[in-house]
mmCIF file of C-alpha atoms in Angstrom:
data_model
loop_
_atom_site.group_PDB
_atom_site.id
_atom_site.type_symbol
_atom_site.label_atom_id
_atom_site.label_comp_id
_atom_site.label_asym_id
_atom_site.label_seq_id
_atom_site.Cartn_x
_atom_site.Cartn_y
_atom_site.Cartn_z
ATOM 1 C CA UNK A 1 -92.843 -32.429 -34.984
ATOM 2 C CA UNK A 2 -92.221 -36.627 -35.223
ATOM 3 C CA UNK A 3 -89.364 -35.151 -37.551
ATOM 4 C CA UNK A 4 -87.622 -32.822 -34.750
ATOM 5 C CA UNK A 5 -87.502 -35.617 -32.379
ATOM 6 C CA UNK A 6 -86.275 -38.149 -34.559
ATOM 7 C CA UNK A 7 -83.469 -36.171 -35.066
ATOM 8 C CA UNK A 8 -82.460 -35.011 -31.432
ATOM 9 C CA UNK A 9 -82.622 -39.187 -31.437
ATOM 10 C CA UNK A 10 -80.169 -39.499 -34.030
ATOM 11 C CA UNK A 11 -77.086 -36.808 -32.511
ATOM 12 C CA UNK A 12 -78.350 -38.218 -29.028
ATOM 13 C CA UNK A 13 -77.147 -41.424 -30.206
ATOM 14 C CA UNK A 14 -74.055 -40.442 -32.067
ATOM 15 C CA UNK A 15 -72.909 -38.973 -28.363
ATOM 16 C CA UNK A 16 -73.097 -41.319 -27.584
ATOM 17 C CA UNK A 17 -71.368 -44.132 -29.925
ATOM 18 C CA UNK A 18 -68.435 -41.481 -30.239
ATOM 19 C CA UNK A 19 -67.868 -40.228 -26.445
ATOM 20 C CA UNK A 20 -67.102 -43.564 -24.695
ATOM 21 C CA UNK A 21 -63.651 -45.103 -26.148
ATOM 22 C CA UNK A 22 -62.894 -41.524 -25.592
ATOM 23 C CA UNK A 23 -63.688 -41.360 -22.189
ATOM 24 C CA UNK A 24 -62.030 -44.397 -21.476
ATOM 25 C CA UNK A 25 -58.822 -43.996 -22.123
ATOM 26 C CA UNK A 26 -58.450 -40.192 -20.010
ATOM 27 C CA UNK A 27 -60.820 -40.877 -17.296
ATOM 28 C CA UNK A 28 -58.861 -39.478 -13.842
ATOM 29 C CA UNK A 29 -60.069 -40.632 -10.428
ATOM 30 C CA UNK A 30 -60.288 -38.100 -7.739
ATOM 31 C CA UNK A 31 -57.816 -38.693 -4.872
ATOM 32 C CA UNK A 32 -58.619 -36.083 -2.221
ATOM 33 C CA UNK A 33 -60.751 -32.640 -3.490
ATOM 34 C CA UNK A 34 -59.308 -28.629 -2.091
ATOM 35 C CA UNK A 35 -62.777 -27.128 -1.351
ATOM 36 C CA UNK A 36 -62.313 -23.244 -1.547
ATOM 37 C CA UNK A 37 -64.139 -20.566 0.328
ATOM 38 C CA UNK A 38 -64.166 -17.108 0.626
ATOM 39 C CA UNK A 39 -65.394 -15.354 4.297
ATOM 40 C CA UNK A 40 -65.428 -11.407 5.306
ATOM 41 C CA UNK A 41 -65.960 -10.492 8.179
ATOM 42 C CA UNK A 42 -69.328 -8.444 8.326
ATOM 43 C CA UNK A 43 -68.188 -5.504 10.212
ATOM 44 C CA UNK A 44 -69.073 -1.944 8.580
ATOM 45 C CA UNK A 45 -65.360 -1.172 8.464
ATOM 46 C CA UNK A 46 -62.209 -2.074 6.844
ATOM 47 C CA UNK A 47 -59.865 -2.074 10.107
ATOM 48 C CA UNK A 48 -59.675 -1.507 12.991
ATOM 49 C CA UNK A 49 -60.055 1.530 14.436
ATOM 50 C CA UNK A 50 -57.998 0.497 17.544
ATOM 51 C CA UNK A 51 -55.221 -1.031 16.095
ATOM 52 C CA UNK A 52 -55.598 0.096 11.784
ATOM 53 C CA UNK A 53 -55.357 -3.597 11.122
ATOM 54 C CA UNK A 54 -57.315 -4.573 8.666
ATOM 55 C CA UNK A 55 -60.774 -6.691 9.936
ATOM 56 C CA UNK A 56 -60.131 -9.572 7.948
ATOM 57 C CA UNK A 57 -56.855 -10.023 8.632
ATOM 58 C CA UNK A 58 -56.081 -10.159 12.518
ATOM 59 C CA UNK A 59 -54.664 -8.170 15.134
ATOM 60 C CA UNK A 60 -50.520 -7.780 15.588
ATOM 61 C CA UNK A 61 -50.495 -10.116 18.617
ATOM 62 C CA UNK A 62 -52.428 -13.202 16.581
ATOM 63 C CA UNK A 63 -50.722 -14.752 13.752
ATOM 64 C CA UNK A 64 -53.828 -16.104 11.685
ATOM 65 C CA UNK A 65 -57.068 -14.245 10.444
ATOM 66 C CA UNK A 66 -60.873 -16.405 12.019
ATOM 67 C CA UNK A 67 -61.449 -17.766 14.883
ATOM 68 C CA UNK A 68 -58.305 -17.195 16.882
ATOM 69 C CA UNK A 69 -58.893 -12.983 16.233
ATOM 70 C CA UNK A 70 -62.468 -12.336 16.140
ATOM 71 C CA UNK A 71 -64.192 -9.126 15.831
ATOM 72 C CA UNK A 72 -66.127 -7.885 18.677
ATOM 73 C CA UNK A 73 -68.945 -5.037 18.476
ATOM 74 C CA UNK A 74 -69.548 -3.015 21.800
ATOM 75 C CA UNK A 75 -73.627 -1.773 22.347
ATOM 76 C CA UNK A 76 -73.141 0.703 19.979
ATOM 77 C CA UNK A 77 -73.042 -0.957 16.922
ATOM 78 C CA UNK A 78 -69.095 -0.040 16.355
ATOM 79 C CA UNK A 79 -66.362 -3.065 15.745
ATOM 80 C CA UNK A 80 -63.089 -3.937 16.836
ATOM 81 C CA UNK A 81 -60.860 -6.994 17.118
ATOM 82 C CA UNK A 82 -61.801 -9.185 19.776
ATOM 83 C CA UNK A 83 -57.944 -8.425 21.478
ATOM 84 C CA UNK A 84 -57.775 -4.008 21.045
ATOM 85 C CA UNK A 85 -60.714 -4.145 22.381
ATOM 86 C CA UNK A 86 -59.938 -5.980 25.785
ATOM 87 C CA UNK A 87 -56.753 -4.112 26.166
ATOM 88 C CA UNK A 88 -58.920 -1.137 25.459
ATOM 89 C CA UNK A 89 -61.574 -1.967 28.341
ATOM 90 C CA UNK A 90 -59.409 -3.494 30.974
ATOM 91 C CA UNK A 91 -57.060 -0.525 30.573
ATOM 92 C CA UNK A 92 -60.003 2.215 32.102
ATOM 93 C CA UNK A 93 -62.401 0.153 34.573
ATOM 94 C CA UNK A 94 -64.056 0.865 35.483
ATOM 95 C CA UNK A 95 -65.860 3.134 32.753
ATOM 96 C CA UNK A 96 -64.300 1.943 30.209
ATOM 97 C CA UNK A 97 -65.941 3.675 26.451
ATOM 98 C CA UNK A 98 -66.299 2.903 23.082
ATOM 99 C CA UNK A 99 -62.859 5.000 21.268
ATOM 100 C CA UNK A 100 -65.538 5.822 18.267
ATOM 101 C CA UNK A 101 -68.137 7.315 19.641
ATOM 102 C CA UNK A 102 -67.892 7.333 23.265
ATOM 103 C CA UNK A 103 -70.367 6.292 24.695
ATOM 104 C CA UNK A 104 -70.410 3.537 27.824
ATOM 105 C CA UNK A 105 -68.574 0.922 26.311
ATOM 106 C CA UNK A 106 -70.485 -3.070 26.321
ATOM 107 C CA UNK A 107 -70.467 -5.736 24.539
ATOM 108 C CA UNK A 108 -73.079 -6.739 21.908
ATOM 109 C CA UNK A 109 -75.440 -9.477 22.393
ATOM 110 C CA UNK A 110 -75.328 -11.397 19.506
ATOM 111 C CA UNK B 1 -48.178 6.965 32.523
ATOM 112 C CA UNK B 2 -44.180 6.197 33.321
ATOM 113 C CA UNK B 3 -43.903 5.094 30.571
ATOM 114 C CA UNK B 4 -44.330 8.339 28.762
ATOM 115 C CA UNK B 5 -41.796 10.466 31.591
ATOM 116 C CA UNK B 6 -40.920 13.404 29.831
ATOM 117 C CA UNK B 7 -37.190 13.965 27.845
ATOM 118 C CA UNK B 8 -35.109 10.790 28.389
ATOM 119 C CA UNK B 9 -37.246 8.026 30.683
ATOM 120 C CA UNK B 10 -39.311 6.295 27.510
ATOM 121 C CA UNK B 11 -39.466 2.626 27.088
ATOM 122 C CA UNK B 12 -38.551 1.696 23.430
ATOM 123 C CA UNK B 13 -42.520 0.634 21.551
ATOM 124 C CA UNK B 14 -44.145 -2.325 22.262
ATOM 125 C CA UNK B 15 -43.922 -3.927 18.016
ATOM 126 C CA UNK B 16 -47.579 -3.085 18.126
ATOM 127 C CA UNK B 17 -46.899 0.427 18.993
ATOM 128 C CA UNK B 18 -44.067 0.376 16.363
ATOM 129 C CA UNK B 19 -46.620 -0.991 13.968
ATOM 130 C CA UNK B 20 -49.485 1.152 14.226
ATOM 131 C CA UNK B 21 -47.165 4.298 14.319
ATOM 132 C CA UNK B 22 -45.176 3.004 10.429
ATOM 133 C CA UNK B 23 -48.909 2.717 9.564
ATOM 134 C CA UNK B 24 -49.855 6.335 10.616
ATOM 135 C CA UNK B 25 -46.559 6.887 9.223
ATOM 136 C CA UNK B 26 -47.305 6.167 5.884
ATOM 137 C CA UNK B 27 -50.604 6.996 5.591
ATOM 138 C CA UNK B 28 -49.510 10.843 6.814
ATOM 139 C CA UNK B 29 -47.168 10.037 3.969
ATOM 140 C CA UNK B 30 -49.383 9.524 1.187
ATOM 141 C CA UNK B 31 -52.546 12.128 2.882
ATOM 142 C CA UNK B 32 -50.994 15.155 5.646
ATOM 143 C CA UNK B 33 -53.493 17.530 7.621
ATOM 144 C CA UNK B 34 -53.686 20.594 5.640
ATOM 145 C CA UNK B 35 -50.739 22.848 7.829
ATOM 146 C CA UNK B 36 -48.542 20.945 8.836
ATOM 147 C CA UNK B 37 -44.928 18.742 7.427
ATOM 148 C CA UNK B 38 -43.107 16.017 9.840
ATOM 149 C CA UNK B 39 -39.138 16.633 9.293
ATOM 150 C CA UNK B 40 -38.668 13.386 8.474
ATOM 151 C CA UNK B 41 -35.302 12.018 10.950
ATOM 152 C CA UNK B 42 -34.776 8.128 11.740
ATOM 153 C CA UNK B 43 -37.171 7.806 15.374
ATOM 154 C CA UNK B 44 -40.227 6.315 14.766
ATOM 155 C CA UNK B 45 -40.302 6.964 18.648
ATOM 156 C CA UNK B 46 -40.686 10.556 18.496
ATOM 157 C CA UNK B 47 -42.349 12.856 15.181
ATOM 158 C CA UNK B 48 -40.742 16.504 14.875
ATOM 159 C CA UNK B 49 -44.042 18.702 12.736
ATOM 160 C CA UNK B 50 -43.768 21.370 11.932
ATOM 161 C CA UNK B 51 -47.531 23.825 12.319
ATOM 162 C CA UNK B 52 -48.241 27.253 10.050
ATOM 163 C CA UNK B 53 -50.962 29.188 11.830
ATOM 164 C CA UNK B 54 -54.118 28.953 9.088
ATOM 165 C CA UNK B 55 -54.707 31.778 7.304
ATOM 166 C CA UNK B 56 -56.892 34.448 8.131
ATOM 167 C CA UNK B 57 -56.971 33.847 11.872
ATOM 168 C CA UNK B 58 -54.438 34.772 14.559
ATOM 169 C CA UNK B 59 -51.487 33.145 13.683
ATOM 170 C CA UNK B 60 -51.605 33.313 9.488
ATOM 171 C CA UNK B 61 -47.516 33.299 8.518
ATOM 172 C CA UNK B 62 -46.445 31.788 12.371
ATOM 173 C CA UNK B 63 -44.836 28.497 12.046
ATOM 174 C CA UNK B 64 -44.297 26.537 15.350
ATOM 175 C CA UNK B 65 -42.994 23.194 16.059
ATOM 176 C CA UNK B 66 -44.548 20.516 17.588
ATOM 177 C CA UNK B 67 -42.534 17.295 19.060
ATOM 178 C CA UNK B 68 -44.671 13.969 19.095
ATOM 179 C CA UNK B 69 -43.488 11.506 22.133
ATOM 180 C CA UNK B 70 -44.554 7.697 21.934
ATOM 181 C CA UNK B 71 -45.919 5.248 24.871
ATOM 182 C CA UNK B 72 -43.593 1.568 24.374
ATOM 183 C CA UNK B 73 -48.284 0.959 24.385
ATOM 184 C CA UNK B 74 -49.100 3.728 22.423
ATOM 185 C CA UNK B 75 -52.421 3.696 21.324
ATOM 186 C CA UNK B 76 -53.714 2.026 24.976
ATOM 187 C CA UNK B 77 -51.552 5.711 26.252
ATOM 188 C CA UNK B 78 -51.812 9.170 24.324
ATOM 189 C CA UNK B 79 -48.526 10.007 22.656
ATOM 190 C CA UNK B 80 -46.777 13.278 24.774
ATOM 191 C CA UNK B 81 -47.681 16.055 22.564
ATOM 192 C CA UNK B 82 -45.603 19.841 23.687
ATOM 193 C CA UNK B 83 -44.198 22.628 21.296
ATOM 194 C CA UNK B 84 -41.246 23.777 20.896
ATOM 195 C CA UNK B 85 -39.056 26.713 21.533
ATOM 196 C CA UNK B 86 -41.116 29.898 20.832
ATOM 197 C CA UNK B 87 -44.679 28.145 21.276
ATOM 198 C CA UNK B 88 -48.062 29.887 19.798
ATOM 199 C CA UNK B 89 -48.958 32.454 22.344
ATOM 200 C CA UNK B 90 -52.905 31.633 23.391
ATOM 201 C CA UNK B 91 -54.944 30.748 25.878
ATOM 202 C CA UNK B 92 -53.780 27.483 26.500
ATOM 203 C CA UNK B 93 -50.436 26.801 25.260
ATOM 204 C CA UNK B 94 -48.155 27.196 28.652
ATOM 205 C CA UNK B 95 -44.639 29.055 27.932
ATOM 206 C CA UNK B 96 -43.217 26.347 28.394
ATOM 207 C CA UNK B 97 -45.145 24.541 25.463
ATOM 208 C CA UNK B 98 -47.666 21.591 27.351
ATOM 209 C CA UNK B 99 -51.177 22.212 25.842
ATOM 210 C CA UNK B 100 -54.201 22.217 27.499
ATOM 211 C CA UNK B 101 -56.742 20.315 25.541
ATOM 212 C CA UNK B 102 -58.353 17.342 26.757
ATOM 213 C CA UNK B 103 -57.155 14.503 24.335
ATOM 214 C CA UNK B 104 -53.470 14.697 25.058
ATOM 215 C CA UNK B 105 -54.863 13.479 28.280
ATOM 216 C CA UNK B 106 -57.829 12.372 29.833
ATOM 217 C CA UNK B 107 -59.192 11.895 26.456
ATOM 218 C CA UNK B 108 -57.638 9.696 24.753
ATOM 219 C CA UNK B 109 -58.863 7.027 22.508
ATOM 220 C CA UNK B 110 -56.563 5.126 20.640
ATOM 221 C CA UNK B 111 -58.702 5.833 17.582
ATOM 222 C CA UNK B 112 -57.003 8.679 17.537
ATOM 223 C CA UNK B 113 -53.926 9.218 15.866
ATOM 224 C CA UNK B 114 -50.421 11.778 15.298
ATOM 225 C CA UNK B 115 -52.983 13.023 12.030
ATOM 226 C CA UNK B 116 -56.158 13.128 14.732
ATOM 227 C CA UNK B 117 -54.338 15.385 17.091
ATOM 228 C CA UNK B 118 -52.785 17.634 14.461
ATOM 229 C CA UNK B 119 -56.220 18.895 13.182
ATOM 230 C CA UNK B 120 -57.542 19.337 17.078
ATOM 231 C CA UNK B 121 -54.370 21.877 17.756
ATOM 232 C CA UNK B 122 -54.333 23.361 14.312
ATOM 233 C CA UNK B 123 -58.411 23.809 15.394
ATOM 234 C CA UNK B 124 -57.994 25.424 19.342
ATOM 235 C CA UNK B 125 -54.846 27.637 17.738
ATOM 236 C CA UNK B 126 -57.579 28.778 14.581
ATOM 237 C CA UNK B 127 -60.582 29.468 16.845
ATOM 238 C CA UNK B 128 -58.857 31.895 19.677
ATOM 239 C CA UNK B 129 -59.970 34.784 19.764
ATOM 240 C CA UNK B 130 -56.480 36.674 21.633
ATOM 241 C CA UNK B 131 -53.278 35.694 21.922
ATOM 242 C CA UNK B 132 -52.329 36.028 25.134
ATOM 243 C CA UNK B 133 -50.288 33.371 27.952
ATOM 244 C CA UNK B 134 -53.062 31.090 29.763
ATOM 245 C CA UNK B 135 -53.856 33.189 33.620
ATOM 246 C CA UNK B 136 -52.323 30.801 35.500
ATOM 247 C CA UNK B 137 -48.683 30.162 33.535
ATOM 248 C CA UNK B 138 -46.043 31.853 35.939
ATOM 249 C CA UNK B 139 -47.390 29.226 38.184
ATOM 250 C CA UNK B 140 -47.506 26.119 36.098
ATOM 251 C CA UNK B 141 -43.799 26.408 34.348
ATOM 252 C CA UNK B 142 -42.677 26.818 38.032
ATOM 253 C CA UNK B 143 -44.181 23.639 38.993
ATOM 254 C CA UNK B 144 -42.449 22.202 36.619
ATOM 255 C CA UNK B 145 -38.566 22.860 36.234
ATOM 256 C CA UNK B 146 -37.692 19.827 36.518
ATOM 257 C CA UNK B 147 -38.909 18.522 33.521
ATOM 258 C CA UNK B 148 -42.733 17.467 34.459
ATOM 259 C CA UNK B 149 -44.289 15.928 31.774
ATOM 260 C CA UNK B 150 -47.595 17.675 30.917
ATOM 261 C CA UNK B 151 -49.471 14.197 31.280
ATOM 262 C CA UNK B 152 -48.660 14.105 35.041
ATOM 263 C CA UNK B 153 -50.125 17.649 35.209
ATOM 264 C CA UNK B 154 -54.169 16.996 36.465
ATOM 265 C CA UNK B 155 -55.192 18.842 34.203
ATOM 266 C CA UNK B 156 -58.654 20.958 34.669
ATOM 267 C CA UNK B 157 -60.648 21.608 30.867
ATOM 268 C CA UNK B 158 -63.513 24.406 31.259
ATOM 269 C CA UNK B 159 -63.672 26.456 28.126
ATOM 270 C CA UNK B 160 -64.286 24.225 25.699
ATOM 271 C CA UNK B 161 -64.567 27.037 23.651
ATOM 272 C CA UNK B 162 -60.337 28.436 22.463
#
């Protein structure tokens, strides 16, 4: 038990002795850093049933996916790009229906 | 519905409509609906589609042609779908090619596609038990003589069996 402990200590010391100089010469300073993350909409389909564009992309009116072109869910749980479903709902007053299941369209309460 | 008149009155497709139709055409080329063939033209706004009567139905071996015209704001508005030349003899298809099918008018949804329309039309043909024109064919066709679009007709959908 004692021997192992000693040995370990020795190894540790060697490392300490060899690295500091090398580390000093290779030193980089972080001036700035970029965080990279991925995201996806939690819809059950890949593409909007109205414009057929991918949910992870945006509707044909927009340039950037994400907060500028959000998804919207109906009470029936069908999702569309907000801009797409608004166009349909506004053209169908007074009783718009879900394009997928024909149930009366109601925006799902979050 | 004014942007989808019969014949030459259509406005050009919006960018969104063109975008979606291009996607539909690509999808069609990869996976065309069974019994249909898209005739290649240089127009995205007017599709000509060959329809082949399904085996073991009254229309087996017959070929028909659909003309599909897309409005400026497709898919928010339904396309205009008519049979060209000699339309199939069917109780819901008039001799001028107009088709009495609810999804083409009141029951249109922007989630539908040319492909899904084709399947509905073939299903309507295939379930027919009699080769006959609608009872009011003469009167209806006379009323449409000025080239009226079927989308301007006030359709009465009463029979969901054929």
